XYZ file of N, CA and C in Angstrom:
504
model
N 0.661 -1.052 -0.111
C 0.303 0.247 0.176
C 0.415 1.335 0.226
N 2.108 1.353 0.553
C 2.916 2.279 0.131
C 3.506 2.491 -0.322
N 3.866 1.642 -1.606
C 3.981 2.119 -3.423
C 2.740 2.907 -4.350
N 1.815 2.640 -3.697
C 0.643 3.479 -4.034
C 0.301 4.408 -3.958
N 0.176 5.041 -1.916
C 0.343 6.032 -1.618
C 1.621 7.267 -1.904
N 2.565 6.217 -2.109
C 4.353 7.223 -3.155
C 3.899 7.648 -4.230
N 3.233 6.636 -5.390
C 2.666 6.889 -6.308
C 1.751 7.862 -6.754
N 0.905 8.201 -5.912
C -0.670 8.682 -5.826
C 0.297 10.541 -5.414
N 0.991 10.328 -4.514
C 1.525 11.232 -3.651
C 2.533 11.471 -4.347
N 3.336 11.450 -5.539
C 4.520 11.756 -6.435
C 4.266 13.334 -6.588
N 5.436 14.282 -6.411
C 5.378 15.695 -6.759
C 5.134 15.442 -8.413
N 5.290 14.837 -9.516
C 5.192 14.880 -10.671
C 4.155 14.609 -11.252
N 3.182 15.592 -10.605
C 1.864 14.890 -11.916
C 1.267 14.423 -12.509
N 2.046 15.211 -13.384
C 2.296 14.593 -15.379
C 2.122 13.513 -15.488
N 3.650 12.790 -14.622
C 4.040 11.927 -14.560
C 3.548 10.586 -14.388
N 2.593 11.096 -13.204
C 1.476 9.598 -12.955
C 0.263 10.222 -13.709
N -0.677 11.484 -14.090
C -1.195 10.823 -14.705
C -1.391 10.380 -15.937
N -0.084 10.059 -16.433
C 0.426 9.768 -17.906
C 0.387 8.283 -17.591
N 1.359 7.881 -16.537
C 1.750 6.083 -16.111
C -0.825 5.501 -16.253
N -1.413 6.367 -15.356
C -2.277 6.108 -15.795
C -2.880 6.047 -16.492
N -3.205 6.843 -17.676
C -3.569 6.948 -19.103
C -3.093 5.623 -20.062
N -1.526 5.659 -19.679
C -0.328 4.845 -20.637
C -0.883 2.666 -19.854
N -1.301 2.469 -18.623
C -1.867 1.384 -18.585
C -3.378 1.115 -18.782
N -4.260 2.404 -18.907
C -5.189 1.557 -19.884
C -4.783 1.767 -21.230
N -4.294 2.143 -21.264
C -4.406 2.445 -23.026
C -3.890 0.955 -23.480
N -2.501 0.353 -22.501
C -1.471 -0.325 -22.977
C -2.732 -1.781 -22.490
N -3.724 -1.756 -21.356
C -4.701 -3.447 -21.337
C -5.578 -2.640 -22.721
N -5.570 -1.707 -23.071
C -6.848 -1.681 -24.030
C -5.953 -2.069 -25.042
N -5.158 -2.230 -25.609
C -4.670 -3.117 -26.756
C -4.235 -3.898 -26.764
N -3.136 -4.539 -24.985
C -2.638 -6.053 -24.893
C -3.996 -7.174 -24.687
N -5.149 -6.814 -24.581
C -5.661 -7.917 -24.201
C -6.885 -8.236 -25.016
N -7.285 -7.109 -25.632
C -8.377 -7.143 -26.845
C -7.943 -7.681 -28.181
N -5.972 -8.198 -28.389
C -5.541 -9.124 -29.324
C -5.203 -10.467 -28.685
N -4.998 -10.738 -27.422
C -4.789 -11.566 -27.722
C -6.449 -12.583 -27.299
N -7.046 -11.874 -27.227
C -8.793 -12.563 -27.725
C -8.892 -12.309 -29.318
N -7.594 -11.285 -30.271
C -8.405 -11.797 -31.482
C -7.592 -12.982 -32.013
N -6.533 -13.413 -31.147
C -6.151 -13.991 -31.168
C -6.138 -15.894 -30.934
N -6.841 -16.192 -29.821
C -7.521 -16.922 -29.256
C -8.401 -17.142 -29.065
N -9.392 -16.615 -29.452
C -11.253 -16.261 -29.698
C -11.243 -15.200 -30.267
N -11.720 -15.334 -31.682
C -11.735 -14.783 -32.530
C -13.749 -14.655 -32.705
N -13.940 -15.512 -32.566
C -15.744 -15.197 -32.612
C -16.337 -14.529 -31.598
N -15.641 -14.655 -30.004
C -16.253 -14.070 -29.280
C -15.658 -12.102 -29.298
N -14.414 -11.412 -29.947
C -14.422 -10.431 -29.987
C -15.060 -9.429 -31.491
N -15.672 -10.888 -31.860
C -16.353 -10.601 -33.638
C -18.310 -10.804 -32.949
N -18.671 -11.297 -31.469
C -19.608 -11.017 -30.939
C -19.469 -10.158 -30.458
N -18.467 -9.201 -29.721
C -18.645 -8.050 -29.309
C -18.868 -6.109 -30.638
N -18.209 -6.393 -31.903
C -18.217 -6.314 -32.352
C -19.348 -5.956 -32.708
N -19.998 -7.451 -33.250
C -21.379 -6.907 -33.453
C -22.590 -6.038 -32.414
N -22.184 -7.089 -31.613
C -22.406 -6.224 -30.333
C -22.959 -4.586 -30.297
N -21.510 -4.373 -29.965
C -21.578 -2.811 -30.415
C -22.515 -2.071 -31.336
N -22.022 -2.815 -32.182
C -23.206 -1.843 -33.495
C -24.335 -1.676 -33.584
N -24.821 -2.887 -32.873
C -26.702 -3.325 -32.738
C -27.330 -1.957 -31.548
N -26.100 -2.198 -30.582
C -26.332 -0.715 -29.735
C -26.069 0.701 -30.441
N -25.436 0.801 -31.331
C -25.717 1.783 -31.924
C -26.720 1.912 -33.367
N -27.639 1.414 -33.907
C -28.527 0.917 -34.414
C -28.209 0.825 -35.773
N -27.007 -0.034 -36.031
C -26.754 -1.563 -37.298
C -27.334 -2.124 -37.077
N -27.866 -2.347 -38.894
C -28.110 -3.771 -38.256
C -26.548 -5.031 -38.369
N -27.005 -6.015 -39.077
C -26.303 -6.555 -39.236
C -24.646 -6.323 -39.963
N -23.470 -6.819 -40.137
C -22.581 -6.462 -41.217
C -22.463 -6.669 -42.151
N -22.680 -6.540 -43.591
C -22.783 -7.040 -43.756
C -21.454 -7.809 -44.903
N -20.320 -7.907 -44.617
C -19.318 -8.161 -44.922
C -19.065 -9.359 -43.866
N -18.375 -10.332 -45.349
C -17.695 -11.967 -44.768
C -16.202 -11.245 -43.688
N -16.310 -12.205 -41.998
C -15.206 -12.122 -41.951
C -14.328 -12.988 -41.022
N -14.493 -13.860 -42.459
C -13.657 -15.174 -41.624
C -12.380 -15.102 -41.957
N -11.458 -14.308 -42.641
C -10.319 -14.464 -43.093
C -9.748 -14.746 -41.783
N -8.300 -15.603 -42.244
C -7.615 -15.964 -40.477
C -6.171 -14.869 -41.392
N -5.876 -14.554 -42.102
C -4.827 -13.749 -42.740
C -5.203 -12.293 -42.166
N -5.912 -12.071 -42.432
C -5.673 -10.538 -42.019
C -5.777 -10.398 -40.059
N -7.378 -11.228 -40.088
C -7.191 -11.176 -38.086
C -5.966 -11.272 -36.895
N -5.240 -12.109 -38.065
C -4.493 -12.153 -38.119
C -3.402 -11.287 -37.807
N -2.928 -10.261 -39.272
C -2.492 -8.855 -39.293
C -3.158 -7.715 -38.301
N -4.466 -8.672 -38.924
C -5.071 -7.244 -37.302
C -4.923 -7.508 -35.770
N -4.955 -8.540 -35.197
C -3.708 -8.951 -34.188
C -2.573 -8.056 -33.519
N -2.044 -8.539 -35.104
C -0.929 -8.235 -34.444
C -0.389 -6.532 -34.311
N -1.064 -5.997 -34.929
C -1.123 -4.252 -35.269
C -1.690 -3.953 -33.747
N -2.660 -4.243 -33.079
C -2.737 -4.050 -32.066
C -2.047 -3.499 -31.048
N -1.388 -5.457 -30.860
C 0.153 -5.942 -30.435
C 0.715 -4.996 -29.849
N 0.851 -3.959 -31.873
C 2.363 -3.671 -31.407
C 1.825 -2.762 -30.789
N 0.386 -1.658 -30.781
C 0.161 -0.602 -30.070
C 0.458 -0.794 -28.389
N -0.034 -2.193 -28.586
C 0.538 -2.283 -26.888
C 1.826 -2.058 -26.056
N 2.134 -3.072 -27.068
C 3.948 -2.889 -26.767
C 4.891 -1.812 -26.959
N 4.456 -0.809 -27.691
C 4.513 0.889 -27.925
C 4.219 1.289 -26.821
N 2.431 1.392 -26.420
C 2.704 2.137 -25.138
C 3.959 1.659 -23.538
N 3.568 0.613 -24.005
C 4.830 -0.361 -22.840
C 5.346 -0.022 -22.370
N 6.448 0.470 -23.979
C 8.087 0.607 -23.298
C 7.649 2.071 -23.308
N 6.923 2.876 -23.780
C 7.026 4.581 -23.186
C 6.801 4.687 -22.106
N 5.591 3.682 -21.039
C 5.656 3.365 -19.184
C 7.245 2.771 -18.724
N 7.556 2.001 -19.732
C 8.823 1.977 -19.519
C 9.567 2.314 -19.030
N 10.231 3.513 -19.649
C 11.517 4.676 -19.376
C 10.969 6.035 -20.369
N 9.906 6.472 -20.124
C 9.490 7.408 -21.624
C 10.811 8.227 -21.795
N 11.267 9.211 -21.282
C 12.696 9.594 -21.677
C 13.260 9.237 -22.832
N 13.520 7.945 -23.144
C 13.877 7.017 -23.806
C 13.866 6.501 -24.346
N 12.506 6.178 -25.049
C 11.575 5.847 -25.506
C 10.665 6.314 -26.650
N 10.457 8.606 -25.481
C 10.189 8.813 -26.337
C 9.662 8.880 -27.331
N 10.369 8.703 -28.085
C 10.828 9.160 -29.782
C 9.121 7.619 -30.290
N 9.270 6.496 -29.355
C 8.226 5.421 -30.244
C 7.290 6.802 -30.295
N 6.672 8.005 -29.768
C 4.953 8.391 -29.620
C 4.784 8.087 -31.035
N 5.658 9.785 -32.042
C 5.616 8.806 -33.605
C 5.102 8.118 -33.517
N 5.434 6.633 -34.486
C 4.833 5.812 -34.793
C 4.023 4.888 -34.468
N 3.310 5.390 -32.549
C 2.664 5.277 -32.242
C 1.087 5.806 -32.662
N 1.652 6.540 -32.905
C 0.640 7.947 -33.094
C -0.008 7.345 -34.996
N 1.511 7.360 -35.397
C 1.194 7.260 -36.707
C 0.184 5.689 -37.153
N 1.136 5.091 -36.723
C -0.586 3.452 -36.689
C -1.723 3.837 -36.118
N -2.260 5.029 -34.956
C -3.311 4.605 -35.042
C -3.988 5.712 -35.771
N -3.387 6.813 -35.793
C -3.490 7.707 -36.900
C -4.396 6.683 -38.115
N -3.655 5.952 -38.875
C -3.709 4.923 -40.004
C -5.118 4.045 -39.825
N -5.527 2.893 -38.695
C -6.712 2.861 -38.349
C -7.676 3.614 -37.965
N -7.024 5.430 -37.806
C -8.755 6.619 -37.531
C -8.940 6.864 -38.846
N -8.341 6.708 -39.128
C -8.359 7.037 -40.348
C -9.007 6.330 -42.114
N -8.556 5.285 -41.471
C -8.479 3.659 -42.728
C -10.412 3.855 -42.215
N -10.841 3.587 -40.817
C -11.541 3.039 -40.560
C -13.371 4.781 -41.055
N -12.506 6.010 -41.076
C -13.609 6.883 -41.412
C -13.507 6.075 -43.500
N -12.171 6.722 -43.958
C -12.578 6.259 -45.154
C -13.685 5.434 -45.646
N -13.687 3.928 -44.884
C -14.025 3.127 -45.017
C -16.232 3.452 -44.926
N -15.833 4.021 -44.347
C -17.138 5.289 -43.331
C -17.641 5.947 -44.761
N -17.198 6.591 -45.545
C -17.236 7.062 -46.624
C -17.611 7.634 -47.410
N -16.313 6.169 -48.000
C -16.571 5.981 -49.461
C -16.959 4.439 -49.349
N -17.062 3.731 -49.184
C -17.799 2.277 -49.048
C -19.082 1.559 -48.898
N -19.193 2.026 -48.075
C -20.312 1.723 -46.351
C -20.083 2.311 -45.572
N -21.436 2.868 -45.602
C -21.621 4.169 -44.390
C -22.877 2.823 -43.048
N -21.696 1.943 -42.736
C -22.080 1.337 -41.419
C -21.820 2.359 -39.924
N -23.105 3.001 -39.026
C -22.293 3.186 -38.567
C -20.595 3.631 -37.617
N -20.046 2.090 -37.531
C -19.143 1.580 -36.447
C -18.846 1.779 -37.050
N -17.584 2.023 -38.642
C -16.905 2.688 -38.760
C -16.618 4.430 -38.294
N -17.672 4.896 -38.672
C -17.629 6.404 -38.112
C -17.445 6.641 -36.290
N -17.836 5.768 -35.924
C -17.695 5.377 -33.982
C -16.413 4.983 -33.577
N -15.626 4.274 -34.737
C -14.422 3.890 -34.707
C -13.613 4.867 -34.960
N -13.506 5.584 -35.654
C -13.094 6.360 -36.300
C -12.651 7.893 -35.204
N -14.160 8.054 -34.675
C -13.983 8.848 -33.551
C -13.310 8.604 -32.169
N -13.506 6.612 -31.807
C -12.796 7.048 -30.824
C -10.887 6.506 -30.956
N -10.457 6.002 -31.787
C -9.461 5.981 -32.117
C -8.919 7.827 -32.420
N -9.677 8.656 -33.312
C -8.915 9.765 -32.511
C -9.079 10.144 -31.173
N -10.122 10.151 -30.069
C -9.811 10.063 -29.028
C -8.494 9.806 -28.457
N -8.478 8.370 -29.026
C -7.321 7.794 -28.399
C -5.987 8.726 -28.628
N -5.730 8.994 -30.293
C -4.400 9.318 -30.648
C -3.952 10.714 -29.917
N -5.453 12.158 -29.806
C -5.059 12.811 -28.310
C -4.584 11.848 -27.339
N -5.181 11.300 -26.704
C -4.449 11.054 -25.499
C -3.332 10.777 -25.364
N -2.969 9.707 -26.353
C -1.394 9.625 -26.272
C -0.700 10.907 -26.491
N -0.711 11.434 -27.228
C -0.549 12.337 -27.573
C -0.280 13.355 -26.341
N -1.420 13.610 -25.405
C -1.448 14.952 -24.513
C -0.732 14.268 -23.448
N -1.110 13.017 -23.119
C 0.021 12.074 -21.511
C 1.022 12.471 -21.724
N 2.016 11.503 -22.782
C 3.019 11.144 -23.076
C 3.742 12.783 -23.800
N 3.054 13.858 -24.060
C 4.391 15.345 -23.807
C 4.236 15.764 -22.750
N 2.893 16.184 -21.741
C 3.021 16.883 -20.788
C 4.137 16.307 -19.707
N 4.710 14.611 -20.306
C 4.745 14.052 -18.620
C 5.758 14.202 -19.169
N 6.954 14.242 -20.592
C 7.420 14.078 -21.002
C 7.824 15.534 -20.415
N 7.676 16.478 -20.955
C 7.633 17.710 -20.478
C 8.187 18.197 -19.203
N 7.448 17.953 -17.783
C 7.743 17.685 -17.199
C 8.631 16.508 -16.524
N 9.385 16.400 -17.021
C 10.692 14.849 -17.252
C 12.215 15.969 -16.324
N 11.997 17.301 -17.556
C 13.024 18.166 -17.588
C 13.229 19.202 -16.712
N 11.567 19.763 -16.219
C 11.840 19.881 -14.783
C 11.549 19.927 -13.182
N 11.309 18.244 -13.594
C 11.728 17.858 -12.285
C 12.534 16.628 -12.031
N 12.859 16.180 -13.207
C 14.041 15.386 -13.190
C 12.790 13.655 -12.439
N 13.632 12.545 -12.994
C 13.490 11.708 -12.529
C 13.416 11.055 -11.102
N 14.575 11.518 -11.259
C 14.641 10.110 -8.769
C 13.519 10.495 -8.518
N 12.898 11.459 -7.951
C 10.612 11.659 -6.982
C 9.484 10.457 -7.576
N 9.939 10.059 -9.941
C 9.022 9.119 -10.121
C 9.070 7.566 -9.345
N 7.807 7.834 -9.562
C 7.134 6.654 -8.890
C 6.086 6.158 -9.870
N 6.148 4.907 -11.090
C 7.417 4.055 -10.905
C 8.248 4.649 -11.441
N 9.978 4.585 -10.957
C 10.491 4.789 -11.765
C 10.648 4.179 -12.797
N 10.990 5.062 -13.653
C 11.723 4.556 -15.391
C 12.966 3.281 -15.466
N 12.749 2.217 -15.968
C 14.212 1.216 -16.202
C 14.940 2.429 -16.295
N 16.271 1.598 -15.693
C 17.534 2.108 -16.075
C 17.411 3.178 -16.462
N 16.528 4.198 -15.337
C 16.817 5.653 -15.354
C 18.338 6.736 -14.500
N 18.331 7.280 -16.033
C 19.521 8.322 -15.121
C 19.121 9.960 -15.058
N 18.488 10.020 -13.512
C 18.537 11.879 -13.408
C 19.224 12.438 -14.547
N 18.448 13.124 -15.232
C 19.197 14.467 -15.682
C 19.331 16.355 -15.590
N 17.851 16.340 -15.009
C 17.320 17.245 -14.567
C 18.037 17.874 -13.155
């Protein structure tokens, strides 16, 4: 319980908030990626349920390609891995933010493109909006925490960055 107290009350609030946001992001990518690999039917049913919740009818396209499922799961697992790298040592792995946001942006604008030019299925538009929000969260929390490291340093951070050397 002492670790949680130290974490919550640390001097560097942007770093704490970054760790919270990126823990959620990491889990939000890694757990579904595992599900896509191991139980694709469950993931597909969740997608269909969400679509019905937003008023869409059944999805009109077949989705039984093992090839694209593996590529998609690998993409989502990569997003989770990059989020985790940033959590491990934000200063060292900060350049990872650019490919992380690029990869998420490709998905976001891909959903928008399909919605606009191929088939106006509401879940494509919803995915675009949520992916856009996710990109903003990634950028905001990582950049604000990174800036705070320049003023506060790393000695008082909880958790300590892996292999950290205080530069401030």
